[in-house]
Amino acid sequence: MPLTSVDRIQGELGQFHVTLREHPRYVDSQKCIACGECAQNCPERVPDELNEGINERKAIFLQYAQAVPLKYQIDADHCQKLRSGKCGICEKICPAGAIRFDDIERLISLWVGSIILAPGHRTFDPSGVRTWGYDVFPNVVTSIEFERYLASSGPTEGKLVRPSDGKEVKRLAFLQCVGSRDYNKASHGYCSSVCCMTSLKEAMIALDQVEGLEVSIFFMDMRTHGKGFERYYERARSRGVRFHRCRVHSLEPANEQGDIYFRFITDEGKQAHGEFDLVVLSVGMEPSRQGVALAKSLGLHLSGDGFSVTSSFAPVRTSIPGIYICGTFSGPKDIPQSIIQASAAAAEAMIPLADARYSLTEQPEPAPGRDIRGEETRIGVFICHCGSNVASVIDVEALAEYAATLPQVAHVERSLFACSEDSQQILRDLIVEKKLNRVVVAACTPRTHEHLFQETLKSAGLNEYLFEMANIRNQVSWVHAANPEAATAKGRDILRMSVAKVALLEPLDPVTVTVNPQALVVGGGVAGMVAALGLAEQGFPVHLVEKSGQLGGNARHLFQTWRGEPIQDFVDQLVTRVKEHTLITVHMRGQVTQAEGFMGSYRSTITKPHCTTAMDHGVAIFAMGGQAYKPEEYSYGQSPRILTALEFDKLHLVGDERIKHGRDFVFIQCVGSRVPERPYCSRVCCTHSIQSAIALKDEEPGRNVYVLYRDIRSFGQREELYKKARELGVIFINYDLHQKPVVRVQDADLSVVAWDHVLHDPFSIRADVVVLAAAIVPHPEVRDLARIYRIPVDEDGFLQEAHVKLRPVDFASEGLFLAGLAHYPKPIEEVVSQALAAVARATTVLSNRRIELDSIKARVDDAACDACALCLDVCPYHAITMEPIADGEAKQRIRVNLTRCKGCGICQATCPKDAINVGGFTYRQLSAQVRAALS
Amino acid sequence: MLLEKVGSVMVVGGGIAGVQAALDLANSGYYVYLVERSGAIGGSMARLSKTYPTNDCSM
């Protein structure tokens, strides 16, 4: 429901009455075909919000090229006709008759069972602060504006030129923490969590685009605490990005040409200065204004910064039952965290409504598509420009002309974005109108877009397997950008191959599997228990397997969250609820030793002391957790007063005299993290040490507490703790990986020697207790389970999700999900969110009676098969069996279990008789493709 | 007043979070009203050219 805002929410969980206000679009969405005639002829120019006002749009406009819905809208504040009654050109010119100047606002009334608020954020506006010179110097831009300069759909079509004179940028600077971690100029104490990575990314893209580009990043702490981020940071370093740990005071003009000059302090404490063609202000996040207004009208709890406040143990629940919150509105976060919270909110919203599932919707039925037997082959070829991605390299017009000459091609169509909604409609219409029965889309990669086009084929009544994608972007225009002619020739080759293959494709029948509604959860820590409860509360039986003799996992060793909430009470409640739930079976001291199957129908073997059980389930959630790294460095083990953070917590809690009577405490960060053997950040240790440091100071202000760190990563609102610690007099000392501190044990005395990077001298700190912030490492069980279920682990031994950004709780193998520390180190509220997210993702499977699988399966030609059984041995999925042709007969034949078969084709390659073929990849189809390549 | 719980959910905000929540609910048997203030869904992510750490296209 676009152009709609919430007016009023009344009622309670299960029965909310909502009043919405739908604002006029002035364009009839049913009629608009998004041809763009209106905008081309509209005389009124308005700054384009998508591009941060860098260029202009018209008063009638599309938000962006791939907008959903792809319908124009009129900006009433700028439309001449709506303001003064003059003009009306668009109405005259619109071929669809879609313009509605008399469109009005409508009130919509709805009943809903629960509500999810995801109002998002806005970016900090640096205008008006003289120091940054944002609205003074044209060559100072925000990171969002810079993002648009880099975008191929942006105002410069991805060419990195500077605003003042269009000169190519050669010297680029990023200033971090603009509008974040800054009470003076921005009145925002929090860290926006994403900007360090945003700048690194923008730097890397810019380096790809401009040869010889010099990039400098001015920062306070590099906060690359997410999965894969530290490696990205290292890559940026190795590509020559310069990093300066320094907050820049003020920007000045360097000369008449528009260059920017500023002074800064080097790591060695020396004053330096630099001149830059373009300066990017890495701007932070603020809560969305509309979100704040809505939250206030509902009486929801907001922090002083305006972000919504939730409990770490119920991170997406608000104070009103039935209303949930997710995304950046509950604090700055990146895309995977937003997606995890979104799925978590979906889980929370669906749990109390389990009885009402399918009361308003129906389960989809598989459709095989129209019968094309007897039809002559008519191929439709669709060539996508991908904005300028393809069209700026490949001569798409020539390619289209060439496509028309290929055999059996009945129609050729080009489009700016084949993935956009209007192009999909055109494809749908053409399939029907031109009686197309095979389709080739020459565009990007099937990995991301094949499914979309297949759905379109389906909706046009055509079997979705009568389709081929020719990847003319990743395999052609991107890799051969320097040689357009050769690229166009290669585009022709790839297209010819696809056309040759598609002509021989046959419709494949839908393969469905009945879903077993039981779930398996591996790991009885917080993640596993939250996941088990989330599924059981919806009525799905759960088997929870815990390797040890106790539920609770790592959380048993933690006492409070960063907000100070008591963890043990929460864990105890979870354990009780799990044990009492009639739909949860706990397998204590259990281990999964064997597994087979596929989404909807898995069978896993659980081995316990003295018994082994096989259990059928539709999905599995892996939450095996992590464990603390046991330090080998910093003299750990040589003194009872050198402790890991977890050891310190316990001794502190019980009032051990080492801590009670201690005067000097030294915390050493990144012990085992961010080192060559483990090049990742453990995400929680900075906050943990700061919290302990605060507690020590609170108890006894006269104590000396030192934190030796590389970058303080108190991301998000945790920054408050960092500030508090500094105010209390905790001393933070930066150290470098190449000059790590040294812990000296001399008899009973402890000291830590660190390097003073200003005085260029080592200095020694006397210590009563040294606390090592030890890394979080994956649980060894992760690797075992990964082998059993054939799921990937990453370079660091954590589970590898399907997509780090967009599918953070899924695996590429469907029906399997992950949560908690087995995925990556994270604090407890993120563990709870991810476990709930896994519940929502698993429910998308469990809530179906049956699901449709990919139809690309091996099929046996009984006439050619002599039942030699070679294929049986090679099948890695045990999908092939021998069975008697008829009861009681000795002669046997080969059968393929279609639900087990993954269509890998090993059987096809092995069969000496060419009697087994994978649909969509038969020898005939593949050799046609190869012949076309060679012709 | 209705007697039974309603099998639908309203999601306010059509950015990546709202869209993901809406999809999970719709794929689990609930009717979803996805309410978006602007003319199209996509939110902040639609303005990004690429996303870290994989440098994938945001679209």
CSV table of N, CA, C and O in Angstrom, one decimal, chain A residues 793-871:
chain,number,residue,atom,x,y,z
A,793,VAL,N,31.0,-24.2,5.9
A,793,VAL,CA,31.5,-23.3,7.0
A,793,VAL,C,32.5,-22.3,6.3
A,793,VAL,O,33.0,-22.6,5.3
A,794,ASP,N,32.6,-21.2,7.0
A,794,ASP,CA,33.5,-20.1,6.4
A,794,ASP,C,34.9,-20.4,6.8
A,794,ASP,O,35.3,-21.4,7.5
A,795,GLU,N,35.8,-19.5,6.3
A,795,GLU,CA,37.2,-19.6,6.6
A,795,GLU,C,37.6,-19.7,8.0
A,795,GLU,O,38.6,-20.2,8.4
A,796,ASP,N,36.7,-19.1,8.9
A,796,ASP,CA,37.0,-19.1,10.3
A,796,ASP,C,36.4,-20.2,11.1
A,796,ASP,O,36.5,-20.3,12.3
A,797,GLY,N,35.6,-21.1,10.4
A,797,GLY,CA,35.0,-22.2,11.0
A,797,GLY,C,33.6,-22.0,11.5
A,797,GLY,O,33.0,-22.8,12.1
A,798,PHE,N,33.0,-20.8,11.2
A,798,PHE,CA,31.6,-20.5,11.5
A,798,PHE,C,30.7,-21.0,10.4
A,798,PHE,O,31.2,-21.2,9.2
A,799,LEU,N,29.5,-21.2,10.7
A,799,LEU,CA,28.5,-21.7,9.6
A,799,LEU,C,28.4,-20.6,8.6
A,799,LEU,O,28.4,-19.4,8.9
A,800,GLN,N,28.4,-21.0,7.3
A,800,GLN,CA,28.3,-20.0,6.2
A,800,GLN,C,26.8,-19.9,5.8
A,800,GLN,O,26.3,-20.9,5.2
A,801,GLU,N,26.2,-18.8,6.0
A,801,GLU,CA,24.8,-18.6,5.6
A,801,GLU,C,24.7,-18.5,4.0
A,801,GLU,O,25.8,-18.3,3.4
A,802,ALA,N,23.5,-18.5,3.5
A,802,ALA,CA,23.3,-18.5,2.1
A,802,ALA,C,23.8,-17.2,1.5
A,802,ALA,O,24.3,-17.2,0.3
A,803,HIS,N,23.6,-16.1,2.2
A,803,HIS,CA,24.1,-14.8,1.7
A,803,HIS,C,24.3,-13.9,2.9
A,803,HIS,O,23.4,-13.7,3.7
A,804,VAL,N,25.5,-13.4,3.0
A,804,VAL,CA,25.8,-12.6,4.3
A,804,VAL,C,24.9,-11.4,4.4
A,804,VAL,O,24.7,-10.9,5.5
A,805,LYS,N,24.4,-10.9,3.3
A,805,LYS,CA,23.6,-9.7,3.4
A,805,LYS,C,22.2,-10.0,3.5
A,805,LYS,O,21.4,-9.5,4.3
A,806,LEU,N,21.7,-10.8,2.5
A,806,LEU,CA,20.3,-10.9,2.3
A,806,LEU,C,19.6,-12.1,2.9
A,806,LEU,O,18.4,-12.2,3.1
A,807,ARG,N,20.4,-13.2,3.1
A,807,ARG,CA,19.9,-14.4,3.7
A,807,ARG,C,20.7,-14.8,4.9
A,807,ARG,O,21.3,-15.9,4.9
A,808,PRO,N,20.6,-14.0,6.0
A,808,PRO,CA,21.5,-14.2,7.1
A,808,PRO,C,21.2,-15.4,8.0
A,808,PRO,O,22.0,-15.7,8.9
A,809,VAL,N,20.0,-16.0,7.9
A,809,VAL,CA,19.7,-17.2,8.7
A,809,VAL,C,19.5,-18.5,7.9
A,809,VAL,O,19.1,-19.5,8.4
A,810,ASP,N,19.6,-18.4,6.6
A,810,ASP,CA,19.3,-19.5,5.7
A,810,ASP,C,20.6,-20.2,5.3
A,810,ASP,O,21.7,-19.6,5.3
A,811,PHE,N,20.5,-21.4,4.8
A,811,PHE,CA,21.6,-22.0,4.0
A,811,PHE,C,21.1,-22.1,2.6
A,811,PHE,O,20.0,-22.1,2.3
A,812,ALA,N,22.1,-22.3,1.7
A,812,ALA,CA,21.8,-22.6,0.3
A,812,ALA,C,20.9,-23.9,0.2
A,812,ALA,O,20.0,-23.9,-0.6
A,813,SER,N,21.2,-24.8,1.1
A,813,SER,CA,20.3,-26.0,1.2
A,813,SER,C,19.0,-25.7,1.9
A,813,SER,O,19.1,-25.3,3.0
A,814,GLU,N,17.9,-25.8,1.2
A,814,GLU,CA,16.7,-25.3,1.8
A,814,GLU,C,16.2,-26.2,3.0
A,814,GLU,O,16.5,-27.4,3.0
A,815,GLY,N,15.5,-25.5,3.8
A,815,GLY,CA,15.0,-26.2,5.0
A,815,GLY,C,15.9,-26.3,6.2
A,815,GLY,O,15.6,-26.8,7.2
A,816,LEU,N,17.1,-25.7,6.0
A,816,LEU,CA,18.1,-25.7,7.1
A,816,LEU,C,18.4,-24.2,7.4
A,816,LEU,O,18.5,-23.4,6.5
A,817,PHE,N,18.4,-24.0,8.7
A,817,PHE,CA,18.6,-22.6,9.2
A,817,PHE,C,19.7,-22.5,10.3
A,817,PHE,O,20.0,-23.5,10.9
A,818,LEU,N,20.1,-21.3,10.6
A,818,LEU,CA,21.2,-21.2,11.6
A,818,LEU,C,20.9,-20.0,12.6
A,818,LEU,O,20.1,-19.1,12.2
A,819,ALA,N,21.4,-20.1,13.8
A,819,ALA,CA,21.3,-18.9,14.7
A,819,ALA,C,22.4,-19.0,15.7
A,819,ALA,O,22.9,-20.0,16.0
A,820,GLY,N,22.7,-17.8,16.3
A,820,GLY,CA,23.6,-17.7,17.4
A,820,GLY,C,25.1,-17.7,17.0
A,820,GLY,O,25.5,-17.4,15.9
A,821,LEU,N,25.9,-18.1,18.0
A,821,LEU,CA,27.3,-17.9,17.9
A,821,LEU,C,27.9,-18.9,16.8
A,821,LEU,O,29.1,-18.7,16.4
A,822,ALA,N,27.2,-19.9,16.5
A,822,ALA,CA,27.7,-20.8,15.4
A,822,ALA,C,27.8,-20.1,14.1
A,822,ALA,O,28.5,-20.5,13.2
A,823,HIS,N,27.1,-18.9,14.0
A,823,HIS,CA,27.2,-18.1,12.8
A,823,HIS,C,28.3,-17.1,12.8
A,823,HIS,O,29.0,-16.9,11.9
A,824,TYR,N,28.4,-16.4,14.0
A,824,TYR,CA,29.4,-15.4,14.2
A,824,TYR,C,29.3,-14.9,15.6
A,824,TYR,O,28.2,-15.0,16.2
A,825,PRO,N,30.3,-14.4,16.2
A,825,PRO,CA,30.2,-13.8,17.6
A,825,PRO,C,29.2,-12.7,17.6
A,825,PRO,O,29.1,-11.9,16.7
A,826,LYS,N,28.3,-12.7,18.7
A,826,LYS,CA,27.3,-11.6,18.8
A,826,LYS,C,26.8,-11.6,20.2
A,826,LYS,O,26.8,-12.5,20.9
A,827,PRO,N,26.3,-10.4,20.6
A,827,PRO,CA,25.7,-10.2,21.9
A,827,PRO,C,24.3,-10.9,22.0
A,827,PRO,O,23.7,-11.3,21.0
A,828,ILE,N,23.8,-11.0,23.2
A,828,ILE,CA,22.6,-11.9,23.4
A,828,ILE,C,21.4,-11.4,22.7
A,828,ILE,O,20.6,-12.2,22.2
A,829,GLU,N,21.2,-10.1,22.6
A,829,GLU,CA,20.0,-9.6,21.9
A,829,GLU,C,20.0,-10.0,20.4
A,829,GLU,O,19.0,-10.3,19.8
A,830,GLU,N,21.2,-10.0,19.8
A,830,GLU,CA,21.3,-10.4,18.4
A,830,GLU,C,21.1,-11.9,18.3
A,830,GLU,O,20.6,-12.4,17.3
A,831,VAL,N,21.5,-12.7,19.4
A,831,VAL,CA,21.3,-14.1,19.4
A,831,VAL,C,19.8,-14.4,19.4
A,831,VAL,O,19.3,-15.2,18.6
A,832,VAL,N,19.1,-13.7,20.3
A,832,VAL,CA,17.6,-13.9,20.4
A,832,VAL,C,17.0,-13.6,19.1
A,832,VAL,O,16.1,-14.3,18.6
A,833,SER,N,17.3,-12.4,18.5
A,833,SER,CA,16.8,-12.0,17.2
A,833,SER,C,17.0,-13.1,16.1
A,833,SER,O,16.1,-13.4,15.4
A,834,GLN,N,18.2,-13.6,16.1
A,834,GLN,CA,18.5,-14.5,15.0
A,834,GLN,C,17.8,-15.8,15.2
A,834,GLN,O,17.3,-16.4,14.2
A,835,ALA,N,17.6,-16.2,16.5
A,835,ALA,CA,16.9,-17.5,16.7
A,835,ALA,C,15.4,-17.3,16.3
A,835,ALA,O,14.8,-18.2,15.7
A,836,LEU,N,14.8,-16.1,16.7
A,836,LEU,CA,13.5,-15.8,16.3
A,836,LEU,C,13.4,-15.8,14.7
A,836,LEU,O,12.4,-16.2,14.1
A,837,ALA,N,14.4,-15.2,14.1
A,837,ALA,CA,14.4,-15.1,12.7
A,837,ALA,C,14.4,-16.5,12.1
A,837,ALA,O,13.7,-16.8,11.1
A,838,ALA,N,15.2,-17.4,12.7
A,838,ALA,CA,15.2,-18.8,12.2
A,838,ALA,C,13.8,-19.4,12.3
A,838,ALA,O,13.4,-20.2,11.5
A,839,VAL,N,13.1,-19.0,13.4
A,839,VAL,CA,11.7,-19.5,13.6
A,839,VAL,C,10.8,-19.1,12.4
A,839,VAL,O,10.1,-19.9,11.8
A,840,ALA,N,10.9,-17.8,12.1
A,840,ALA,CA,10.1,-17.3,11.0
A,840,ALA,C,10.4,-18.0,9.7
A,840,ALA,O,9.6,-18.4,8.9
A,841,ARG,N,11.7,-18.1,9.4
A,841,ARG,CA,12.2,-18.7,8.1
A,841,ARG,C,11.7,-20.2,8.1
A,841,ARG,O,11.3,-20.7,7.1
A,842,ALA,N,11.9,-20.9,9.2
A,842,ALA,CA,11.5,-22.3,9.3
A,842,ALA,C,10.0,-22.5,9.1
A,842,ALA,O,9.5,-23.4,8.5
A,843,THR,N,9.2,-21.5,9.7
A,843,THR,CA,7.8,-21.5,9.5
A,843,THR,C,7.3,-21.4,8.1
A,843,THR,O,6.3,-21.9,7.7
A,844,THR,N,8.1,-20.7,7.3
A,844,THR,CA,7.7,-20.5,5.9
A,844,THR,C,7.7,-21.9,5.2
A,844,THR,O,7.0,-22.1,4.2
A,845,VAL,N,8.4,-22.9,5.8
A,845,VAL,CA,8.4,-24.2,5.3
A,845,VAL,C,7.3,-25.1,6.0
A,845,VAL,O,6.5,-25.7,5.4
A,846,LEU,N,7.4,-25.0,7.3
A,846,LEU,CA,6.5,-25.9,8.1
A,846,LEU,C,5.0,-25.6,8.0
A,846,LEU,O,4.2,-26.5,8.2
A,847,SER,N,4.7,-24.4,7.6
A,847,SER,CA,3.3,-24.0,7.5
A,847,SER,C,2.6,-24.5,6.2
A,847,SER,O,1.4,-24.4,6.0
A,848,ASN,N,3.4,-25.1,5.4
A,848,ASN,CA,2.9,-25.7,4.1
A,848,ASN,C,2.7,-27.2,4.3
A,848,ASN,O,3.5,-27.9,4.9
A,849,ARG,N,1.5,-27.7,3.8
A,849,ARG,CA,1.3,-29.1,3.8
A,849,ARG,C,2.3,-29.8,2.8
A,849,ARG,O,2.9,-30.8,3.1
A,850,ARG,N,2.6,-29.2,1.7
A,850,ARG,CA,3.6,-29.7,0.8
A,850,ARG,C,4.2,-28.5,0.1
A,850,ARG,O,3.7,-27.4,0.0
A,851,ILE,N,5.4,-28.8,-0.4
A,851,ILE,CA,6.1,-27.7,-1.1
A,851,ILE,C,6.6,-28.2,-2.4
A,851,ILE,O,6.9,-29.4,-2.6
A,852,GLU,N,6.8,-27.3,-3.3
A,852,GLU,CA,7.2,-27.6,-4.7
A,852,GLU,C,8.7,-27.5,-4.7
A,852,GLU,O,9.3,-26.6,-4.2
A,853,LEU,N,9.4,-28.6,-5.3
A,853,LEU,CA,10.8,-28.6,-5.4
A,853,LEU,C,11.2,-28.2,-6.8
A,853,LEU,O,10.4,-28.1,-7.7
A,854,ASP,N,12.5,-27.9,-7.0
A,854,ASP,CA,13.0,-27.7,-8.3
A,854,ASP,C,12.7,-28.9,-9.1
A,854,ASP,O,12.8,-30.1,-8.6
A,855,SER,N,12.3,-28.8,-10.4
A,855,SER,CA,12.0,-29.9,-11.2
A,855,SER,C,13.2,-30.5,-12.0
A,855,SER,O,13.0,-31.4,-12.8
A,856,ILE,N,14.4,-29.9,-11.8
A,856,ILE,CA,15.5,-30.4,-12.5
A,856,ILE,C,16.0,-31.7,-11.9
A,856,ILE,O,16.8,-31.6,-10.9
A,857,LYS,N,15.6,-32.8,-12.4
A,857,LYS,CA,15.9,-34.1,-11.8
A,857,LYS,C,16.3,-35.1,-12.8
A,857,LYS,O,16.0,-34.9,-14.0
A,858,ALA,N,17.0,-36.1,-12.4
A,858,ALA,CA,17.4,-37.2,-13.3
A,858,ALA,C,16.2,-38.0,-13.6
A,858,ALA,O,15.4,-38.4,-12.8
A,859,ARG,N,16.1,-38.4,-14.9
A,859,ARG,CA,15.0,-39.2,-15.3
A,859,ARG,C,15.5,-40.4,-16.2
A,859,ARG,O,16.4,-40.2,-17.0
A,860,VAL,N,15.0,-41.6,-16.0
A,860,VAL,CA,15.5,-42.8,-16.7
A,860,VAL,C,14.7,-43.1,-17.9
A,860,VAL,O,13.4,-43.0,-17.9
A,861,ASP,N,15.4,-43.4,-19.0
A,861,ASP,CA,14.7,-43.9,-20.2
A,861,ASP,C,14.8,-45.4,-20.1
A,861,ASP,O,15.8,-46.0,-20.4
A,862,ASP,N,13.7,-46.0,-19.7
A,862,ASP,CA,13.7,-47.4,-19.5
A,862,ASP,C,14.0,-48.3,-20.7
A,862,ASP,O,14.6,-49.3,-20.6
A,863,ALA,N,13.7,-47.7,-21.9
A,863,ALA,CA,14.0,-48.4,-23.1
A,863,ALA,C,15.5,-48.6,-23.4
A,863,ALA,O,16.0,-49.6,-23.9
A,864,ALA,N,16.2,-47.5,-23.0
A,864,ALA,CA,17.7,-47.6,-23.2
A,864,ALA,C,18.5,-48.2,-22.1
A,864,ALA,O,19.6,-48.6,-22.2
A,865,CYS,N,17.9,-48.2,-20.9
A,865,CYS,CA,18.6,-48.6,-19.7
A,865,CYS,C,18.6,-50.2,-19.6
A,865,CYS,O,17.6,-50.8,-19.8
A,866,ASP,N,19.9,-50.7,-19.3
A,866,ASP,CA,20.0,-52.1,-19.2
A,866,ASP,C,20.2,-52.5,-17.7
A,866,ASP,O,20.7,-53.6,-17.4
A,867,ALA,N,19.9,-51.6,-16.8
A,867,ALA,CA,20.0,-51.8,-15.4
A,867,ALA,C,21.4,-52.3,-15.0
A,867,ALA,O,21.5,-53.2,-14.1
A,868,CYS,N,22.4,-51.7,-15.5
A,868,CYS,CA,23.8,-52.1,-15.1
A,868,CYS,C,24.1,-51.6,-13.7
A,868,CYS,O,25.1,-52.0,-13.1
A,869,ALA,N,23.4,-50.6,-13.2
A,869,ALA,CA,23.5,-50.1,-11.9
A,869,ALA,C,24.7,-49.2,-11.6
A,869,ALA,O,25.0,-49.0,-10.4
A,870,LEU,N,25.5,-48.8,-12.6
A,870,LEU,CA,26.6,-48.0,-12.4
A,870,LEU,C,26.2,-46.6,-11.7
A,870,LEU,O,26.9,-46.1,-10.9
A,871,CYS,N,25.0,-46.2,-12.1
A,871,CYS,CA,24.6,-44.9,-11.6
A,871,CYS,C,24.3,-45.0,-10.1
A,871,CYS,O,24.4,-44.0,-9.4
